[in-house]
Tab-separated table of C-alpha atoms in Angstrom:
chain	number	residue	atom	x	y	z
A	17	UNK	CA	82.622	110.661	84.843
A	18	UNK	CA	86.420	109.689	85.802
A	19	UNK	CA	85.751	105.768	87.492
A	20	UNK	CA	87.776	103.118	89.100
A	21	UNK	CA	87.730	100.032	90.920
A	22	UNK	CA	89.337	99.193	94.131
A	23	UNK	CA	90.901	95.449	94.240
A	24	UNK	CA	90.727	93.112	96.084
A	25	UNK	CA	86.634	93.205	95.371
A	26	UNK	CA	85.626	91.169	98.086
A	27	UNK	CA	85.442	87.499	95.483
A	28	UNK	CA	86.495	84.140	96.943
A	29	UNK	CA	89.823	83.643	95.739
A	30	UNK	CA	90.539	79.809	95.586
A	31	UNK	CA	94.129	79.986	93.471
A	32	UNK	CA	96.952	82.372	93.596
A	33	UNK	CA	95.389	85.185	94.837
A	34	UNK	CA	98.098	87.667	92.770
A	35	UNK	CA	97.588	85.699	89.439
A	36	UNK	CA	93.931	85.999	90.074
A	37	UNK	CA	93.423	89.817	90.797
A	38	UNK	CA	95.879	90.645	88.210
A	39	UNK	CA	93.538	88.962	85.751
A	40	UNK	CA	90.838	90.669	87.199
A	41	UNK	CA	92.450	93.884	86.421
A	42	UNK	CA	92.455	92.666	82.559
A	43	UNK	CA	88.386	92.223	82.816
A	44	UNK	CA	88.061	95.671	84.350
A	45	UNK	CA	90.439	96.732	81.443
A	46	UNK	CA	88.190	94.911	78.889
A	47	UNK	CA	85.004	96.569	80.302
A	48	UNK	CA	86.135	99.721	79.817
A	49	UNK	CA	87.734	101.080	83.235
A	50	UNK	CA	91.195	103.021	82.954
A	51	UNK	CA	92.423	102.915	86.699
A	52	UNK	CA	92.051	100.226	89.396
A	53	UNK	CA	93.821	101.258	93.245
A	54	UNK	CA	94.581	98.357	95.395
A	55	UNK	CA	93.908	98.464	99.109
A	56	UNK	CA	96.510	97.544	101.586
A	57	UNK	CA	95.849	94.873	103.546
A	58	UNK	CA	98.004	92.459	105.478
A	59	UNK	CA	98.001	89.717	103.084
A	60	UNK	CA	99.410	91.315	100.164
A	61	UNK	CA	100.879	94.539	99.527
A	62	UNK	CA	98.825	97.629	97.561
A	63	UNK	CA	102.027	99.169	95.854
A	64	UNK	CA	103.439	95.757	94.558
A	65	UNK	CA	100.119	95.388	93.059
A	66	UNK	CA	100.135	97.884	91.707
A	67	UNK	CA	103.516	98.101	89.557
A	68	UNK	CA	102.700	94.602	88.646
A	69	UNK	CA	99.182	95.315	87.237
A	70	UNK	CA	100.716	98.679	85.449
A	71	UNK	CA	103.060	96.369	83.693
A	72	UNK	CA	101.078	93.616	83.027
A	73	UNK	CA	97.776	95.681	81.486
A	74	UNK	CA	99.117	98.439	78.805
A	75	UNK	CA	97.441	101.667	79.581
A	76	UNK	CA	95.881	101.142	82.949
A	77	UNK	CA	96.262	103.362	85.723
A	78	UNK	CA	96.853	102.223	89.119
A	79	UNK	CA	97.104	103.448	92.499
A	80	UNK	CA	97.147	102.299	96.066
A	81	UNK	CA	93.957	102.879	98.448
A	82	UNK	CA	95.734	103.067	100.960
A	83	UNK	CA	98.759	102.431	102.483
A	84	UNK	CA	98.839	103.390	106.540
A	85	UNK	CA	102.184	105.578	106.717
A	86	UNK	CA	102.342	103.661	110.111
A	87	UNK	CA	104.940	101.893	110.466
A	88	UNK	CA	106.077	102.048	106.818
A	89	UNK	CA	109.243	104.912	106.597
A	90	UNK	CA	108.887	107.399	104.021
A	91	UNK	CA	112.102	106.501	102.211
A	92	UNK	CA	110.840	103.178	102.154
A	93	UNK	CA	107.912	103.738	100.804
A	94	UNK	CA	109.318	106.342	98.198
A	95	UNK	CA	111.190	103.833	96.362
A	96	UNK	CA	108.414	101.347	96.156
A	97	UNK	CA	106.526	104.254	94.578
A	98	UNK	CA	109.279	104.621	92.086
A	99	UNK	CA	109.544	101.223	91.578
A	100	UNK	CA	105.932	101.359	90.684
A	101	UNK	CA	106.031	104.401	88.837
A	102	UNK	CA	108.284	102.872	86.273
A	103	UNK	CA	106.607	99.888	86.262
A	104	UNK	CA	103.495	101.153	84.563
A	105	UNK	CA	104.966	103.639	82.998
A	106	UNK	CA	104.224	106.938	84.950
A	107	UNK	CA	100.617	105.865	85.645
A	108	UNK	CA	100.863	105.242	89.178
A	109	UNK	CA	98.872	107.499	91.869
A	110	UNK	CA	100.025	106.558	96.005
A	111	UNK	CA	97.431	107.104	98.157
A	112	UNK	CA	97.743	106.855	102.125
A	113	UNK	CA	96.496	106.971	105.216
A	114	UNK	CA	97.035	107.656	108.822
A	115	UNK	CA	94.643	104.231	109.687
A	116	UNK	CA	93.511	104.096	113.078
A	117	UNK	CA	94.997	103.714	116.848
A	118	UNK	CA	93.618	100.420	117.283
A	119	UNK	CA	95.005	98.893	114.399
A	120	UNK	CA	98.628	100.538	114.151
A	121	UNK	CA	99.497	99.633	118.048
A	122	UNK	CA	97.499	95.974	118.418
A	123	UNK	CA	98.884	95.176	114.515
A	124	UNK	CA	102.596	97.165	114.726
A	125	UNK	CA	103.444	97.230	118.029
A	126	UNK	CA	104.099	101.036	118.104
A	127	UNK	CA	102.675	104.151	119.066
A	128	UNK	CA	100.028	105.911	117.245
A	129	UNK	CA	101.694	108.875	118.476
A	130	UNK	CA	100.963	112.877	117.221
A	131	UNK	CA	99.430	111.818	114.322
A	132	UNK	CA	98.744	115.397	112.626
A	133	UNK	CA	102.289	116.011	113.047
A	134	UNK	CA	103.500	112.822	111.812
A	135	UNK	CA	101.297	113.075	108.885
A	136	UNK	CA	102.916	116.794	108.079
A	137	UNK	CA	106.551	115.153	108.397
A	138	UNK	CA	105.719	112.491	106.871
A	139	UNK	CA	103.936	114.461	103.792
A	140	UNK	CA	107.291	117.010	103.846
A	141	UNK	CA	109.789	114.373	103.693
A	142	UNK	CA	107.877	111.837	101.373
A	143	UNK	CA	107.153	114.813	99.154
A	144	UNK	CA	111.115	115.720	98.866
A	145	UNK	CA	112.061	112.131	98.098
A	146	UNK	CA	109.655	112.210	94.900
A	147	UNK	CA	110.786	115.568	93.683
A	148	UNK	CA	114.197	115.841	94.305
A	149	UNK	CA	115.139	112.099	95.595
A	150	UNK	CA	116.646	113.304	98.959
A	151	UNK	CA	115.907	114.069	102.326
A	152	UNK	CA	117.408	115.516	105.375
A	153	UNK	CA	114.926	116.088	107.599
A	154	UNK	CA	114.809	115.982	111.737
A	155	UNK	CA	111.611	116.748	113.381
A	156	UNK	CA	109.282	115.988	116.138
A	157	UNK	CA	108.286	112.234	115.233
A	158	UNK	CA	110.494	111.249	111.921
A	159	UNK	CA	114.065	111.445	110.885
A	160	UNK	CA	115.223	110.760	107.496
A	161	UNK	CA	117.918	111.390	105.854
A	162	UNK	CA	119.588	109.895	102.329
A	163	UNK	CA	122.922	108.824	102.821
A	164	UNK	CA	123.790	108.071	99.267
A	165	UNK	CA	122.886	111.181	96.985
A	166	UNK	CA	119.930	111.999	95.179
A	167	UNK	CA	117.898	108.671	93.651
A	168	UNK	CA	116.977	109.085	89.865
A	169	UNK	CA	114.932	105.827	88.315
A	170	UNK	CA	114.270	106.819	84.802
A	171	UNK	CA	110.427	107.049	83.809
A	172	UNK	CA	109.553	107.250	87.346
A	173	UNK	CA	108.517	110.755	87.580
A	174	UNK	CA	106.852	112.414	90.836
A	175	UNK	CA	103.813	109.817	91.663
A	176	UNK	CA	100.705	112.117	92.557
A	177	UNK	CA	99.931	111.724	96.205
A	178	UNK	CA	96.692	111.446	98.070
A	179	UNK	CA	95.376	110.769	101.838
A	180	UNK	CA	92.761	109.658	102.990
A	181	UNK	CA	91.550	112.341	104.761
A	182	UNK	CA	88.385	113.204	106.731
A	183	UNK	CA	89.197	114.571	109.803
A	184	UNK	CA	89.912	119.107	109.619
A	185	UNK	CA	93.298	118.944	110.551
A	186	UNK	CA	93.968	116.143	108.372
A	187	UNK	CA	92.355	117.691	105.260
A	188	UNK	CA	94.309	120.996	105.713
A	189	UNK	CA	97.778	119.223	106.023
A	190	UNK	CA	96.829	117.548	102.590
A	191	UNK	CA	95.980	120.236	101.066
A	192	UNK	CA	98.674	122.128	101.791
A	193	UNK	CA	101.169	119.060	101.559
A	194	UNK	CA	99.846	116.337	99.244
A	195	UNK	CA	97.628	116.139	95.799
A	196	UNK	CA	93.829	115.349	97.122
A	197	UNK	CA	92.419	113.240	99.282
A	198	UNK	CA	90.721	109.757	98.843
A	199	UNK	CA	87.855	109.516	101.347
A	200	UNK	CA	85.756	106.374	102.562
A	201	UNK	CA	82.217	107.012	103.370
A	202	UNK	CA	81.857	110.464	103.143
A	203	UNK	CA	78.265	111.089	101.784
A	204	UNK	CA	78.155	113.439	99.063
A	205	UNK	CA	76.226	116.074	101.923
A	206	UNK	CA	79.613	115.609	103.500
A	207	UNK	CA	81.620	116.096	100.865
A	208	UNK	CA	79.817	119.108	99.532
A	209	UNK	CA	79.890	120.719	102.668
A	210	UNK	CA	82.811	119.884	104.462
A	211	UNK	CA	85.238	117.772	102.293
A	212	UNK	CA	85.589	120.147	99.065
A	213	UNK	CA	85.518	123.065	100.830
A	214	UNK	CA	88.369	122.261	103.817
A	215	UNK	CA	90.539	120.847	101.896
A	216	UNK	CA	90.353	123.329	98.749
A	217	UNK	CA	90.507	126.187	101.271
A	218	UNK	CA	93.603	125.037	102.458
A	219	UNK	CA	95.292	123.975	99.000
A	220	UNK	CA	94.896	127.796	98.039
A	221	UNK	CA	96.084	129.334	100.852
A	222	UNK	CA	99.622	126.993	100.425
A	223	UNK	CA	99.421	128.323	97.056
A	224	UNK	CA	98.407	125.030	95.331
A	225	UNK	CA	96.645	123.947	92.201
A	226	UNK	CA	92.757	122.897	93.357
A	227	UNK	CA	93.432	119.128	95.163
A	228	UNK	CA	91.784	116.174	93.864
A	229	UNK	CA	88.963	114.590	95.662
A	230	UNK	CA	88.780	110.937	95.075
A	231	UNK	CA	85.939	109.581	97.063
A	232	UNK	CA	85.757	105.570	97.587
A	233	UNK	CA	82.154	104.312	97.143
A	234	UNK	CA	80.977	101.150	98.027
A	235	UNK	CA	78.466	100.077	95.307
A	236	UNK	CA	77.072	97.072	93.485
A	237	UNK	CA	74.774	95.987	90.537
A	238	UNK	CA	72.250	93.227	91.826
A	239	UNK	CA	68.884	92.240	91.749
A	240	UNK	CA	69.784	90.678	95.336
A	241	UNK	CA	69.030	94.017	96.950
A	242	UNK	CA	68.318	93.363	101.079
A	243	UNK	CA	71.150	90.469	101.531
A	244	UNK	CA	73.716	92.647	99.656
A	245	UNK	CA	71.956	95.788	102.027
A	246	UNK	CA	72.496	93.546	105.131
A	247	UNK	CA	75.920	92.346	104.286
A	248	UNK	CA	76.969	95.714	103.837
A	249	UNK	CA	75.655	97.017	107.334
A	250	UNK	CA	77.256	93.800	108.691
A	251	UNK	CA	80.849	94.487	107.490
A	252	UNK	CA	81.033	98.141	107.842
A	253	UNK	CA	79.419	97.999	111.263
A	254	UNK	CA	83.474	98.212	111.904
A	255	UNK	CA	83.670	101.509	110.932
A	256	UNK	CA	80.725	102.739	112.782
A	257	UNK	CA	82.604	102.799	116.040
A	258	UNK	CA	86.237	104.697	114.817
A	259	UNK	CA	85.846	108.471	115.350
A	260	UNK	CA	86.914	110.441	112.201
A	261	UNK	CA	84.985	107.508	110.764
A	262	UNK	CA	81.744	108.077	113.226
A	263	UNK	CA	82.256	111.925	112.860
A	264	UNK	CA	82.389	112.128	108.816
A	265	UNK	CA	79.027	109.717	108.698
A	266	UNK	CA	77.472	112.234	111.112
A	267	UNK	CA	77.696	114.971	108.937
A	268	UNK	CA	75.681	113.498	106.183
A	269	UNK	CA	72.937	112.451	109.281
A	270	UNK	CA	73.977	108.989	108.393
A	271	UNK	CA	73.810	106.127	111.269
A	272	UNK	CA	74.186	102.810	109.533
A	273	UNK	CA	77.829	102.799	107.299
A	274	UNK	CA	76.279	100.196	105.191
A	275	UNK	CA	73.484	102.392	104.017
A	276	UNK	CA	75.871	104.605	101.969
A	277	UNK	CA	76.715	101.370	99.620
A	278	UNK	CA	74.805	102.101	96.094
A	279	UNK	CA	72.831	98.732	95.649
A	280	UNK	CA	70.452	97.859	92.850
A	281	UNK	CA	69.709	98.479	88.791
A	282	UNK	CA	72.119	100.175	86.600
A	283	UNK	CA	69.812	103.288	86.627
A	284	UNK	CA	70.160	103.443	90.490
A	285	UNK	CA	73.593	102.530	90.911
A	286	UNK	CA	74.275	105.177	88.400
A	287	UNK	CA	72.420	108.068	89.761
A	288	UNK	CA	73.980	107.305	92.951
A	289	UNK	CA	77.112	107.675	91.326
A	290	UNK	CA	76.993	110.949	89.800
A	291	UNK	CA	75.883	112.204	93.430
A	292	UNK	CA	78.998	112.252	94.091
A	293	UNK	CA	80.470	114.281	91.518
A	294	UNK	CA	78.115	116.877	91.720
A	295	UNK	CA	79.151	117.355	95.285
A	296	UNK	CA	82.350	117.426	94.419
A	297	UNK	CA	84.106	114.346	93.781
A	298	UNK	CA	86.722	114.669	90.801
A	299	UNK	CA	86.694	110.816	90.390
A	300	UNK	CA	85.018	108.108	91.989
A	301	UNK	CA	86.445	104.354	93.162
A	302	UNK	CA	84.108	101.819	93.183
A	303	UNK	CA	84.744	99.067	96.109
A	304	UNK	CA	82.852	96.277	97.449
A	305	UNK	CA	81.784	94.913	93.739
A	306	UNK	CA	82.477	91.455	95.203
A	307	UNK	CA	80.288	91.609	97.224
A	308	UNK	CA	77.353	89.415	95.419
A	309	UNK	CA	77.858	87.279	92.908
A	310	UNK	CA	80.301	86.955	90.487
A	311	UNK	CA	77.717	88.261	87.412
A	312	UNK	CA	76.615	91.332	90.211
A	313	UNK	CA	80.287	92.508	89.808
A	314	UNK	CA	80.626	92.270	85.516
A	315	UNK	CA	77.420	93.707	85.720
A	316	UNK	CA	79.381	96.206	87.817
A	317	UNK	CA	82.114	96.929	86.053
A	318	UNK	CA	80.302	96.930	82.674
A	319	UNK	CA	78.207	99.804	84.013
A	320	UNK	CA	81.141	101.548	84.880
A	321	UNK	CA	83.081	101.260	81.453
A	322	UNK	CA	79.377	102.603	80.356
A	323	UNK	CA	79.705	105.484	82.140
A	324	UNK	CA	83.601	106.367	81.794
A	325	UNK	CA	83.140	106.582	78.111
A	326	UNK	CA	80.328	109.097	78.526
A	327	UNK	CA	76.959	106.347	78.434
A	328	UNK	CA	74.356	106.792	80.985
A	329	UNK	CA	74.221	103.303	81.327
A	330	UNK	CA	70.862	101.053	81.203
């Protein structure tokens, strides 16, 4: 089973938060658990974090989960991914999003505007920059264009990209345009039924290699079973009321957000787990594993080493 974590987990930070989750990306290292993604959040930012924790722990992947494309420009946002792709080596992944309405014009100050199109330009040009270093593109909501020649960075190669994708137009401009996709909440009856199948369909019709599906779980090891279940329901309540969000929970029949978090033994959190890949799932993030105690998440993230290096856990 191909595992990660997504950083930060939720803890308390009380020092430099940096310093802090970087060392917490050497104790997922030590437990076993080859990639950890960063989510972007308005604090710090996911693909800094990234090429900092590539360079800092030898051999562990990272990747960013995710970065809105709003309001960050793609040729922006292509050299930070090269940045970070040499940084670790080549082991950086760059996942992103469209986010939501709300946020992007209350947060940004400007318009979530065409966002299917936007996400195709934005795919098209970002996808040029990484290949061939270049754009010179004019379309409908996005003009680039490199003024200085082609960018080479040596041992930053083409960074796989992924979106976080749920809604049908969304998945079928990823799988035509980008790597996979890296959905939140989508219950493995969703995946299995409308996940896998949209965006695969549309990945071979574009002529591309089957797309990776990279579904974020929330999940937790703890013997604290109805507060965690309670302070999940509580925090993802959020999520409830944002339609691709509402619409990808109603085709698993699911109501409450916070029911899909994986709470209790290692034998449940486990089975939960592999759910996920049979419906689909080519690898699995982990998130929320700060959301007990600090033993809940080692206890965590020493299941998952378990089950990365082939153990079925306790």
């Amino acid at each position: 089973m191909s595992l990660g974590i997504a950083l930060p987990a939720g803890d308390d930070h009380t020092g430099n938060l940096v310093t802090e989750l970087i060392g917490q990306v050497l104790e997922a290292a030590a437990a076993g658990i080859g990639t950890v993604w960063f989510s972007q959040r308005q604090d710090v930012d996911a693909v800094t974090l990234a090429a900092l924790a590539g360079q800092a722990v030898p051999g562990i992947r990272t990747g960013t989960s995710v970065v809105p494309i709003y309001p960050r420009h793609p040729i922006t946002l292509a050299a930070q991914a090269r940045t970070a792709q040499a940084a670790s080596g080549g082991r950086f992944q760059l996942g992103l999003g469209l986010s939501s309405k709300t946020f992007v014009e209350e947060s940004f100050g400007v318009r979530f505007d065409r966002p299917i199109r936007h996400l195709r330009e934005y795919l098209t040009v970002l996808g040029g920059l990484l290949r061939e270093g270049a754009a010179d593109f004019e379309g409908e909501t996005l003009r680039a264009r490199t003024v200085f020649g082609p960018v080479v960075v040596a041992g930053a190669g083409p960074a796989p990209v992924l979106v976080a994708a749920m809604g049908p137009q969304a998945l079928r401009v990823t799988g035509e345009l980008a790597d996979g996709t890296v959905p939140f909440l989508a219950a493995p009856r969703a995946l299995a039924e409308y996940v896998v199948p949209t965006i695969g369909a549309a990945a071979r019709a574009a002529g591309r290699p089957a797309p990776r599906v990279v579904a974020v779980v929330p999940a937790l090891v703890t013997a604290d079973v109805e507060a965690v279940r309670r302070r999940a329901r509580e925090q993802f309540a959020f999520y409830e009321g944002i339609p691709s969000y509402r619409d990808i929970l109603d085709r698993a029949g699911v109501e409450r957000a916070g029911d899909l978090m994986a709470i209790g033994d290692e034998e449940s959190v486990a089975a939960e787990l592999r759910r996920y890949t049979e419906a689909g799932a080519t690898e699995v993030i982990v998130s929320q594993t700060g959301m007990g105690t600090g033993e809940d998440r080692l206890r965590t993230w020493r299941l998952l080493g378990e089950l990365s290096a082939g153990s079925p856990g306790r």
